[in-house]
Short mmCIF file of C-alpha atoms and ligand atoms in Angstrom, two decimals:
data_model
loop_
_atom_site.label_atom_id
_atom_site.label_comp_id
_atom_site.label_asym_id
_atom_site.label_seq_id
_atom_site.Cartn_x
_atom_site.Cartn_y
_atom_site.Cartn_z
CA UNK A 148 109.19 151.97 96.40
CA UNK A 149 106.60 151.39 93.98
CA UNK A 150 106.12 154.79 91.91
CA UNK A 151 103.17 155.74 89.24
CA UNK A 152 104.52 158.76 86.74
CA UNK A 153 101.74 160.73 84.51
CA UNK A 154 102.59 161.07 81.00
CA UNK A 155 103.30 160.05 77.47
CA UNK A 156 105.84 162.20 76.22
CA UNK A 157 109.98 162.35 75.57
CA UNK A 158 109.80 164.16 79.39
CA UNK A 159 108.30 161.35 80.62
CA UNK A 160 110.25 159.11 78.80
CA UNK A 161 113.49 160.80 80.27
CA UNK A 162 112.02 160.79 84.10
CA UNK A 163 111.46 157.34 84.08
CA UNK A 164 114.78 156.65 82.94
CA UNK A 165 115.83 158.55 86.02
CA UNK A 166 114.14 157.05 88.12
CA UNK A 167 115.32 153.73 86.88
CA UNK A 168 118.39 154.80 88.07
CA UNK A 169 117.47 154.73 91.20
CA UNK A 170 118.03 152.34 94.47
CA UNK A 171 115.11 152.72 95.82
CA UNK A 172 112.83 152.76 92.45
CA UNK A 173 111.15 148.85 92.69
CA UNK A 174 107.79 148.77 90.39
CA UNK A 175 107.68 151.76 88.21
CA UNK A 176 104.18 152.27 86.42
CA UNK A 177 103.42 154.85 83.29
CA UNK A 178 100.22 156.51 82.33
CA UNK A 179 100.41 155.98 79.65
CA UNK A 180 103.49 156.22 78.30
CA UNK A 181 105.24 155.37 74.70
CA UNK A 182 107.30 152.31 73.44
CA UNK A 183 110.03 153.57 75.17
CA UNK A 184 108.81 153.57 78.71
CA UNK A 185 107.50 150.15 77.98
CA UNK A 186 110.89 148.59 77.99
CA UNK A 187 112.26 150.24 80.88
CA UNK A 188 108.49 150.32 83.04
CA UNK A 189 105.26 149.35 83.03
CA UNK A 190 102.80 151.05 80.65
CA UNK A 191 99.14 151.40 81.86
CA UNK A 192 96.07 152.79 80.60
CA UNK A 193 94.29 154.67 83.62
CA UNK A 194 91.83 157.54 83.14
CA UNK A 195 93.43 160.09 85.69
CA UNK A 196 90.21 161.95 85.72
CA UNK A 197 88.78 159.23 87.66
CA UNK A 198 90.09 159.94 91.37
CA UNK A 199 88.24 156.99 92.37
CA UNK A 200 90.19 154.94 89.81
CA UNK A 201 93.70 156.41 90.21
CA UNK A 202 93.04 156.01 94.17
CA UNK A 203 92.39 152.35 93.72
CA UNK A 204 95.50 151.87 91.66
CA UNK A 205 97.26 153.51 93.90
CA UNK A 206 96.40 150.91 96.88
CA UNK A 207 96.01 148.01 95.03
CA UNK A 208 99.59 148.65 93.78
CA UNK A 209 101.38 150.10 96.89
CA UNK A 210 102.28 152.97 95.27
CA UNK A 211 104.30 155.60 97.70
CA UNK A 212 105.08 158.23 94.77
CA UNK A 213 102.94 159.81 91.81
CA UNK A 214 104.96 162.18 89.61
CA UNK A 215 102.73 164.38 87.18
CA UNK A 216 104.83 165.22 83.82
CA UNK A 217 102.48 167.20 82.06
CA UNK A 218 100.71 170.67 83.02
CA UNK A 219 96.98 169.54 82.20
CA UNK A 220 96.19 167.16 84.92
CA UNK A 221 98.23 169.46 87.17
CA UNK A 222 95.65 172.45 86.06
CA UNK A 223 92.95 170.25 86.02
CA UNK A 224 93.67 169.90 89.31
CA UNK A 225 94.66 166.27 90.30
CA UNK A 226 96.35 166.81 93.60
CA UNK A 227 93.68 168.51 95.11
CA UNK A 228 91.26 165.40 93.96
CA UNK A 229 93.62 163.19 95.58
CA UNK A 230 93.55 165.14 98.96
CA UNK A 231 92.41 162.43 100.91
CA UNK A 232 95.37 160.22 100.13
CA UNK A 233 97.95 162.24 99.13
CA UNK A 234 99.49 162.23 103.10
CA UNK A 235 100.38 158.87 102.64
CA UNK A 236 102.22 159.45 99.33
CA UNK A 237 104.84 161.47 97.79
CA UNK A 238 103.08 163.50 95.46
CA UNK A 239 105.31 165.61 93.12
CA UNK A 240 103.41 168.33 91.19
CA UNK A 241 101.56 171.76 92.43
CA UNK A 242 97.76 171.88 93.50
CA UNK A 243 95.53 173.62 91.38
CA UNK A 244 96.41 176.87 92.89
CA UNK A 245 99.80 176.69 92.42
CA UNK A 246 99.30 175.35 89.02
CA UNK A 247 97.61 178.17 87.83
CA UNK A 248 100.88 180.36 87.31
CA UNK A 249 100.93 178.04 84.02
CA UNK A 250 97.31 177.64 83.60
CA UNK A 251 96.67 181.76 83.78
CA UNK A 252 98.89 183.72 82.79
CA UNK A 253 96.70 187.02 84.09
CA UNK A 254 97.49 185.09 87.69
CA UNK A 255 101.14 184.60 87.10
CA UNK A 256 101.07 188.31 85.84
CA UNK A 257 99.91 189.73 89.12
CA UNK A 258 102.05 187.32 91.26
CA UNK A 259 105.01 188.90 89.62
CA UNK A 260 103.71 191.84 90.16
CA UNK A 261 102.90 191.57 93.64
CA UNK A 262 106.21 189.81 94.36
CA UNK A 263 108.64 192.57 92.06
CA UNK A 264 109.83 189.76 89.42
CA UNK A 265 110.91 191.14 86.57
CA UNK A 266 108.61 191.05 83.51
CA UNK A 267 107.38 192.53 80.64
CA UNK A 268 104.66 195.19 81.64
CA UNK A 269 101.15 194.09 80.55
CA UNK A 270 97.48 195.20 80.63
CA UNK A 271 94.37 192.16 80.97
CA UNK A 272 91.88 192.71 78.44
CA UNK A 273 88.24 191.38 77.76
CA UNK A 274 85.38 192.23 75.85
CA UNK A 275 84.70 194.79 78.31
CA UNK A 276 87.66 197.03 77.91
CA UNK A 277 88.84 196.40 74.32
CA UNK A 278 89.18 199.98 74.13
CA UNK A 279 91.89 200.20 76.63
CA UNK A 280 93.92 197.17 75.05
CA UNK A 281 93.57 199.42 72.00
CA UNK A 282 94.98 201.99 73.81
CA UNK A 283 97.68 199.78 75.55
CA UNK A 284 98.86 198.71 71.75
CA UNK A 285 99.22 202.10 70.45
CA UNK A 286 101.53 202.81 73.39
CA UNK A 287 104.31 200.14 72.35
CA UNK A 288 106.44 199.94 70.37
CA UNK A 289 106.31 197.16 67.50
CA UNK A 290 105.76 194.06 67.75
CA UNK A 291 103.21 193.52 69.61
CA UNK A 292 102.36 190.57 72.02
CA UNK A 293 99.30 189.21 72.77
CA UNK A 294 98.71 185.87 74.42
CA UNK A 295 95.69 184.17 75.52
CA UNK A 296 95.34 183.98 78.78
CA UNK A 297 94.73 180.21 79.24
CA UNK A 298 95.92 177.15 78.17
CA UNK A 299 95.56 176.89 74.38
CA UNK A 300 98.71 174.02 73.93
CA UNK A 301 101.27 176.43 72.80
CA UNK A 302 99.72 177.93 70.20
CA UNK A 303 97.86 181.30 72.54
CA UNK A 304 100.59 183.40 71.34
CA UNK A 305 100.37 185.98 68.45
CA UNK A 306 103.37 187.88 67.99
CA UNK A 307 102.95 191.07 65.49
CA UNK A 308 104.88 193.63 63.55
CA UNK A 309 101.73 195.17 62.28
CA UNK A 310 99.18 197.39 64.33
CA UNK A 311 95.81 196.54 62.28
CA UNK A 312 96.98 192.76 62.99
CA UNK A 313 97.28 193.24 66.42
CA UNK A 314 94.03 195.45 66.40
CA UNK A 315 92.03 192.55 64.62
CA UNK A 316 93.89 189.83 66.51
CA UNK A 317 92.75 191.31 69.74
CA UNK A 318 89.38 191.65 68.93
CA UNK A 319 89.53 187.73 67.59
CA UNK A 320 90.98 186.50 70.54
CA UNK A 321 88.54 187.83 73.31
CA UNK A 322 85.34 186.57 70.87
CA UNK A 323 87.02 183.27 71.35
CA UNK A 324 89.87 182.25 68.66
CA UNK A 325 91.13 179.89 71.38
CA UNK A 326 88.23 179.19 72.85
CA UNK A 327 87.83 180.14 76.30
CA UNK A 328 91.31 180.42 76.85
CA UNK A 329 91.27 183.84 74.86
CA UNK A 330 88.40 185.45 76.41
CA UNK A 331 90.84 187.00 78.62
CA UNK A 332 94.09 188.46 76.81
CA UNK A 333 97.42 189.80 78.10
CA UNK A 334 98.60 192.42 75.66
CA UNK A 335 102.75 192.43 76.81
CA UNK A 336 105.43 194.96 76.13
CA UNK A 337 108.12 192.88 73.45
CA UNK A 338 111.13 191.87 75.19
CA UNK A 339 114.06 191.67 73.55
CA UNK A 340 117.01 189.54 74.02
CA UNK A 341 117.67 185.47 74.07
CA UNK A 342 115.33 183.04 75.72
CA UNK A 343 116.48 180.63 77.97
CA UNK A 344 115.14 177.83 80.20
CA UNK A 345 115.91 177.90 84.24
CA UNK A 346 114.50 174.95 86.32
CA UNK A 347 114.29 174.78 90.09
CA UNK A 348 112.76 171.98 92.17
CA UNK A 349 110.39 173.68 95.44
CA UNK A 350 109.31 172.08 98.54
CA UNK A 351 106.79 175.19 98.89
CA UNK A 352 110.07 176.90 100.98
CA UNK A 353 112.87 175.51 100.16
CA UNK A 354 114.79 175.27 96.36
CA UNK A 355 117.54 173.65 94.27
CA UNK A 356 118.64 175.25 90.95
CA UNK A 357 118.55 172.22 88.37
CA UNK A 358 120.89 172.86 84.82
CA UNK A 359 119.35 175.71 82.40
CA UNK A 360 119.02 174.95 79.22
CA UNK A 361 118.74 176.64 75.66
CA UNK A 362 115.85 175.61 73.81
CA UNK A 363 115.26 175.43 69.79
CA UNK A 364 111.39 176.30 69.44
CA UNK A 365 110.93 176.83 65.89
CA UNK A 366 110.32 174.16 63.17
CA UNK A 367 113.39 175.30 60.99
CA UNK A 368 116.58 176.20 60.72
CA UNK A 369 117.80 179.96 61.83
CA UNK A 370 114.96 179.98 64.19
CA UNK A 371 112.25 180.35 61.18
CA UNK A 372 108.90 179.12 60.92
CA UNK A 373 106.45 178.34 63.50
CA UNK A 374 106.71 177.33 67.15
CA UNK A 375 107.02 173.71 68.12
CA UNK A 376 107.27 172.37 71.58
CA UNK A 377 111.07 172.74 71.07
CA UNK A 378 113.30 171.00 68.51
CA UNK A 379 116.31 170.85 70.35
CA UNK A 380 118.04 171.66 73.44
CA UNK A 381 121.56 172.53 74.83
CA UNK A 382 122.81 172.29 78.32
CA UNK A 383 124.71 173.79 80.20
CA UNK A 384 123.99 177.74 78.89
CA UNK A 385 127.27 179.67 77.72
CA UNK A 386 125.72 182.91 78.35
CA UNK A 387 123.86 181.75 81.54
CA UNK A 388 127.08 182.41 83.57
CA UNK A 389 127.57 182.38 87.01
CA UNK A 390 126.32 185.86 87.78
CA UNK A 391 123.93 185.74 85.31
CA UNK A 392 122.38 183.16 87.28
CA UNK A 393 122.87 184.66 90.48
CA UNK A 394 120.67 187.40 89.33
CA UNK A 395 117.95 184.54 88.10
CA UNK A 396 117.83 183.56 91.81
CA UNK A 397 118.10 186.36 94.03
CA UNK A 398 115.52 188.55 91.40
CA UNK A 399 113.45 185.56 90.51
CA UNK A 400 113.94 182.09 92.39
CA UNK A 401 113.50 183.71 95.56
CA UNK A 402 110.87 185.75 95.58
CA UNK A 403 108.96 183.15 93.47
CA UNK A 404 109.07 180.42 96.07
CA UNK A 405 108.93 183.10 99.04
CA UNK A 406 105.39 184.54 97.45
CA UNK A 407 104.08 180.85 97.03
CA UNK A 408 104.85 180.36 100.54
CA UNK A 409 103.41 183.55 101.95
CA UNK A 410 99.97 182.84 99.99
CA UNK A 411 100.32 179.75 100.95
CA UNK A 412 99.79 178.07 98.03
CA UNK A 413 101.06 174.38 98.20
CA UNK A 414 103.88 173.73 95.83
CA UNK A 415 105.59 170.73 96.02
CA UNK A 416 107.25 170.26 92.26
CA UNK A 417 109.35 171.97 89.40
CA UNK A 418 108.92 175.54 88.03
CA UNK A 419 110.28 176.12 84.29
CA UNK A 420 111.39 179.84 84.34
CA UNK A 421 110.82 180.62 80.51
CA UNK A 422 113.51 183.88 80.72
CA UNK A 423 114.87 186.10 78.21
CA UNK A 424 118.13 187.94 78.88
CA UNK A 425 117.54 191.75 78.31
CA UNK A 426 121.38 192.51 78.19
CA UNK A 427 122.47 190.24 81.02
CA UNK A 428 119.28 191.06 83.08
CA UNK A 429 116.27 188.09 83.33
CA UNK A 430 112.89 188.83 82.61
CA UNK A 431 110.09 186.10 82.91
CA UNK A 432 108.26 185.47 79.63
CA UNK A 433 106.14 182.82 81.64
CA UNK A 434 106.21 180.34 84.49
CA UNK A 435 105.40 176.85 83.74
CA UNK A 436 104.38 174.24 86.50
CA UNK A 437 106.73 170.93 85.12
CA UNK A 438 109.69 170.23 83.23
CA UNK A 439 110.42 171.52 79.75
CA UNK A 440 109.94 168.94 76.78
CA UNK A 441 112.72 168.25 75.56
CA UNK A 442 114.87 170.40 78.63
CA UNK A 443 113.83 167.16 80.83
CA UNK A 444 115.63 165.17 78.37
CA UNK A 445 119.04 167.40 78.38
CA UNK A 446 119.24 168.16 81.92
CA UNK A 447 118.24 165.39 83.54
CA UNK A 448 121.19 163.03 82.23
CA UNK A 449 123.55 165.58 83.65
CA UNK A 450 122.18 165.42 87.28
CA UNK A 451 123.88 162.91 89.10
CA UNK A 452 121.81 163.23 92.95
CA UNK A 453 119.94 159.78 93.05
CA UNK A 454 116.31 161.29 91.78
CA UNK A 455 114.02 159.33 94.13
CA UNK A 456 116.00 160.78 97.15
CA UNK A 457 115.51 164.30 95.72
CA UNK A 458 111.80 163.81 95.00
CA UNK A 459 111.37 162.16 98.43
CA UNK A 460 113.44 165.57 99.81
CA UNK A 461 110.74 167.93 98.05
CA UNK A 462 107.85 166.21 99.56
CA UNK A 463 108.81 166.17 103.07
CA UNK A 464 109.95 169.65 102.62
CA UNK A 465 113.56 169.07 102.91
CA UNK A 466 115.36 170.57 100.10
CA UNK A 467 117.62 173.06 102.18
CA UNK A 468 119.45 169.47 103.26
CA UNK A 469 120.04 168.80 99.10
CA UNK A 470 122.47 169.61 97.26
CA UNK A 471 122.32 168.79 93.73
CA UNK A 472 125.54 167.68 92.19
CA UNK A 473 125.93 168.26 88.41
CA UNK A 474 128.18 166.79 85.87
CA UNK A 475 130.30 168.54 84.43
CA UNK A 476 129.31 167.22 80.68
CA UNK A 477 127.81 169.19 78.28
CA UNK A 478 124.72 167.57 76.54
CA UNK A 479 122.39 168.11 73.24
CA UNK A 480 119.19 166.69 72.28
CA UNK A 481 118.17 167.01 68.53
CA UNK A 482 114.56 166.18 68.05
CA UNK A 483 113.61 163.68 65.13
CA UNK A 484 110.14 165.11 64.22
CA UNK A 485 107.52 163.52 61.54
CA UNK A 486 107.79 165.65 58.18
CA UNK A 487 104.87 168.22 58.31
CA UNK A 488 104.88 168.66 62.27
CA UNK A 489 103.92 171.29 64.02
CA UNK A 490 101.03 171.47 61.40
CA UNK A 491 99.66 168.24 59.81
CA UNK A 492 101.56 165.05 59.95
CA UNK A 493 101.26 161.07 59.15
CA UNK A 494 101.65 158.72 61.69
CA UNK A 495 102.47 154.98 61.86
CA UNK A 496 105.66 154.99 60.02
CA UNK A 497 108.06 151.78 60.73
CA UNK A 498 111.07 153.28 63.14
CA UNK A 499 114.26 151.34 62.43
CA UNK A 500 117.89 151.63 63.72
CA UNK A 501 117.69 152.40 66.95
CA UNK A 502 119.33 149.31 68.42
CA UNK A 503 122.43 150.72 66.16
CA UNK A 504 122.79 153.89 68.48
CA UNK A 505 126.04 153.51 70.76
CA UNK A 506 127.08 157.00 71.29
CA UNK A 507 123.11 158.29 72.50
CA UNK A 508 120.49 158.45 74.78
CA UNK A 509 117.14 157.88 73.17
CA UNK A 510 113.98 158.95 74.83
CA UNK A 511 110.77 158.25 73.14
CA UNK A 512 108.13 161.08 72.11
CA UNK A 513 105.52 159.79 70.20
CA UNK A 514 105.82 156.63 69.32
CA UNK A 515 103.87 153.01 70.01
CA UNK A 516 104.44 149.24 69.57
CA UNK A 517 102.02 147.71 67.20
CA UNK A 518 101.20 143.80 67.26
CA UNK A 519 104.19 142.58 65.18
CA UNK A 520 106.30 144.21 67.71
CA UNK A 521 107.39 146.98 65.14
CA UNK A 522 107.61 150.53 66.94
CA UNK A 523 106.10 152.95 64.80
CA UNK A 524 105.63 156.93 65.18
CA UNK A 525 102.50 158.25 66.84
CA UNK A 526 103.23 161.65 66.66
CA UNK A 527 104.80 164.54 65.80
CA UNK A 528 107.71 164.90 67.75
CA UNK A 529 108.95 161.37 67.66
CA UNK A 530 112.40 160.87 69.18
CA UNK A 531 115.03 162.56 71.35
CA UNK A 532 118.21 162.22 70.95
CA UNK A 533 120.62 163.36 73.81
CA UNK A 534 124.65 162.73 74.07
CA UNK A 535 126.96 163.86 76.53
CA UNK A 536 130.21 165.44 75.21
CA UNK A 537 133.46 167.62 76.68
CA UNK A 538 131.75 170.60 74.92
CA UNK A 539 128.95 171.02 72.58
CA UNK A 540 130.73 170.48 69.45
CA UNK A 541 131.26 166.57 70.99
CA UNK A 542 127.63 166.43 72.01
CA UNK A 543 125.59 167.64 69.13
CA UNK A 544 128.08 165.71 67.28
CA UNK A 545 127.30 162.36 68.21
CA UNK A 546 123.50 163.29 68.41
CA UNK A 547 123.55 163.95 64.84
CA UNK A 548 125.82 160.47 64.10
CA UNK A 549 123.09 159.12 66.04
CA UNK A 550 119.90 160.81 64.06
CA UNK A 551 121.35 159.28 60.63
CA UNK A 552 121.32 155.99 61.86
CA UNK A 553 117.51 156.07 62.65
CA UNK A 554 115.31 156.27 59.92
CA UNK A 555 111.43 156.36 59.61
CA UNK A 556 109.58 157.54 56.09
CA UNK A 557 109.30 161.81 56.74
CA UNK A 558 112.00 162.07 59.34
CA UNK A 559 113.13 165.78 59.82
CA UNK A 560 115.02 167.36 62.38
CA UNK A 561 116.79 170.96 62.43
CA UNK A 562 120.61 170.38 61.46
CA UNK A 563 122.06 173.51 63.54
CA UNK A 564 121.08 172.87 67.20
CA UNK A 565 123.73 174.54 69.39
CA UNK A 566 125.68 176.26 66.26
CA UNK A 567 124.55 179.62 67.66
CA UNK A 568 126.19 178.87 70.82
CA UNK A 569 129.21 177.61 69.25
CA UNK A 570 129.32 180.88 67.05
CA UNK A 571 129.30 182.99 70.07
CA UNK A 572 131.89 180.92 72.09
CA UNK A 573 134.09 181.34 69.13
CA UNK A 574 133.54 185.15 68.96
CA UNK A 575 134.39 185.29 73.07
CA UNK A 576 137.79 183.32 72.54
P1 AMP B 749 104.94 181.68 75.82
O1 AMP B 749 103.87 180.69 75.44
O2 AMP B 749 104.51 182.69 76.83
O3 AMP B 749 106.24 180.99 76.16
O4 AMP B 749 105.32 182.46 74.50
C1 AMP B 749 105.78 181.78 73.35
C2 AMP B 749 107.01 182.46 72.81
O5 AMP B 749 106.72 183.80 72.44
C3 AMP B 749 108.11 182.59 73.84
O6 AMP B 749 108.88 181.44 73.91
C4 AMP B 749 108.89 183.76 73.29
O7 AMP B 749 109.73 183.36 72.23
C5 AMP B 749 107.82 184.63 72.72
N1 AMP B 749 107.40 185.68 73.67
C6 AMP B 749 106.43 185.58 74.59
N2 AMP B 749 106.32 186.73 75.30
C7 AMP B 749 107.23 187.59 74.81
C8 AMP B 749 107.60 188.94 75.12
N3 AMP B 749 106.99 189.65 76.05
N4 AMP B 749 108.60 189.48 74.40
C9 AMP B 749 109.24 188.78 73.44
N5 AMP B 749 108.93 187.52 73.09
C10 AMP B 749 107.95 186.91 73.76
N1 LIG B 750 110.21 173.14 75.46
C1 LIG B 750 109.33 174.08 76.03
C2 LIG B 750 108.29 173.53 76.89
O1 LIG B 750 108.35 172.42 77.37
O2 LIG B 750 107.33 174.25 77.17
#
């Protein structure tokens, strides 16, 4: 079948490289993709805001599957636009509705509520009642959490140590320090523990558990510095175990997809469970409506179901027939970053050595052809690298072989993905 995937990213990168795999993938078409999804697809330029346009692709090009990487068309609300063709199709990706457990996190807040998933307790607060969020914040316990209740790209959340900061930060956010987002803000309780990423795919009733990962989120080494979309990743989790993830399903997976279906919210797509383990008990630290970027890019090369026939299997609600069968490899993906990212960064710097990578996967971020045929960086994360290994000493190993050989002026990448993990196997043994 002909397919059309949304995106530009390393994610998108790494699902169209799944889908490649596929038997029944013929014409595969990106919007709009990077230089790497030109060489394995077709890279267009369509304005998805433009139903009219997308639905005239769509017939013009016989496409029987759309795949939405990102959460902003998904919030935006691109399914629901597409309502009068999307019978004919396999559509993969929530409707607006669904989407907002991303898009608001006051909705996903009272979901979990309403459906008893763990989380960390929470008050709303506006303009109106800044004086109970005042309140709330003298209650906890340092630090403080406050994150806008909208999209705001990843940058909504101010975590605190100090009371006056939280006070002023507050009062800053619901005047509009991320715009609209912020108007509304959800003061949290801290959670403490380590954060990991769960994935399930939902036919709106039915679910498969895809690998967990561990994600790297900060710019530098030790986990300093500020957030990033995620530096690295590691897959499988050592301390996700067995019954660690039982309790991610029964308290969590369940009820999640059980709530969507009793609102009746139409979910057809993947949920990111952002979790932190509280002493071997989940929490949700937020829901998010896609895969993770760069999780896609670790767990995806160690599913080994045939992807089309999975997606296919979610949209005609038949997931309880699917098993998913996962190798039994261990991968890492290191992120090669443009010096300066996440805050300002050059782009346009000549990429070279990547046809000398042997022992890697790697997925594109941001990154374009120019006219001489160079590829060049066009943003901040640039490349993912992901290798398969017995263990993750093997796969970060070979990643990091794999980073030296690729070189572009302002490369950085953080040199201890996975050593935490290692460290704590180690300690176990
Ligand atoms: P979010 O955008 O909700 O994922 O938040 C960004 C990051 O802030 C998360 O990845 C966590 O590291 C941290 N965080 C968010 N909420 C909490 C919380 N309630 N307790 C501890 N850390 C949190
Ligand atoms: N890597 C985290 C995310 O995709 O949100």
């Amino acid at each position: 079948m002909n397919i059309l995937l949304i995106g530009s990213g390393g994610r998108e990168h790494a699902i169209a490289w799944k889908l490649k795999q596929s038997i029944h993938t013929d014409k595969l078409f990106v919007t709009q993709g990077n230089a790497g999804t030109e060489q394995i697809a077709d890279n267009i330029s369509l304005n998805i805001n433009n139903p009219q346009l997308v639905k005239e692709f769509v017939h013009n090009n016989n496409i029987e599957m759309i795949i939405v990487g990102p959460e902003a068309p998904l919030a935006d609300g691109i399914k629901d636009k597409l309502n009068d063709i999307i019978h004919n199709i396999h559509f993969i990706g929530p409707s607006t509705e669904g989407a907002q457990l991303e898009s608001s996190k006051s909705f996903a807040k009272k979901f979990m509520e309403k459906y008893n998933i763990p989380t960390a307790s929470h008050l709303d607060v506006t303009r109106e009642n800044i004086k109970e969020g005042y309140n709330f914040i003298d209650q906890q316990k340092p630090p403080y959490v406050l994150k806008a209740d909208g999209l705001a790209a990843g940058k909504g959340v101010i975590i605190t140590e100090s009371k006056a900061e939280a006070y002023t930060t507050l009062d800053e956010m619901v005047k509009g320090k991320f715009g609209k987002a912020s108007y509304k803000v959800v003061i949290e309780e801290y959670l403490k523990g380590t954060e990991v990423s769960v994935f399930a795919l939902t036919d709106g009733k039915n679910y498969v558990i895809l690998p967990e990962a561990k994600d790297y989120k900060r710019i530098y080494e030790g986990d300093k510095g500020p957030n990033t979309g995620g530096m690295g990743n590691i897959s499988p989790v050592p301390f996700a175990t067995e019954e660690f993830i039982n309790k991610v399903e029964e308290r969590i997976i369940k009820p999640t997809v059980n709530g969507l279906n009793s609102e009746n919210i139409d979910y057809k797509g993947f949920i990111f469970f952002g979790l932190m383990n509280v002493n071997g008990n989940p929490y949700v630290i937020e829901y998010n409506v896609r895969l993770g970027d760069p999780e896609a890019q670790t767990i995806l090369p160690l599913i080994e179901n045939d992807f089309v026939e999975l997606l296919v299997a979610t949209s005609e609600e038949r997931l309880d027939t699917v098993s998913i069968i996962k190798s039994n490899q261990t991968a890492a993906t290191v992120i090669l970053a443009s010096g300066g990212y996440p805050e300002k960064y050059q782009k346009g710097k000549i990429i070279t050595g990547l046809e000398d990578v042997d022992e890697s996967i790697v997925f594109h971020a941001g990154t374009k052809t120019v006219e001489n045929g160079n590829i060049v960086t066009a943003g901040g994360r640039v490349l993912a690298i992901t290798s398969l290994g017995r263990n993750i000493i093997e796969a970060v190993n070979k990643s990091y072989r794999s980073a030296e050989k690729i070189n572009f002026e302002g490369k950085y990448y953080r040199k201890d993905i996975g050593q935490d993990l290692i460290k704590m196997i180690e300690q176990n043994q």
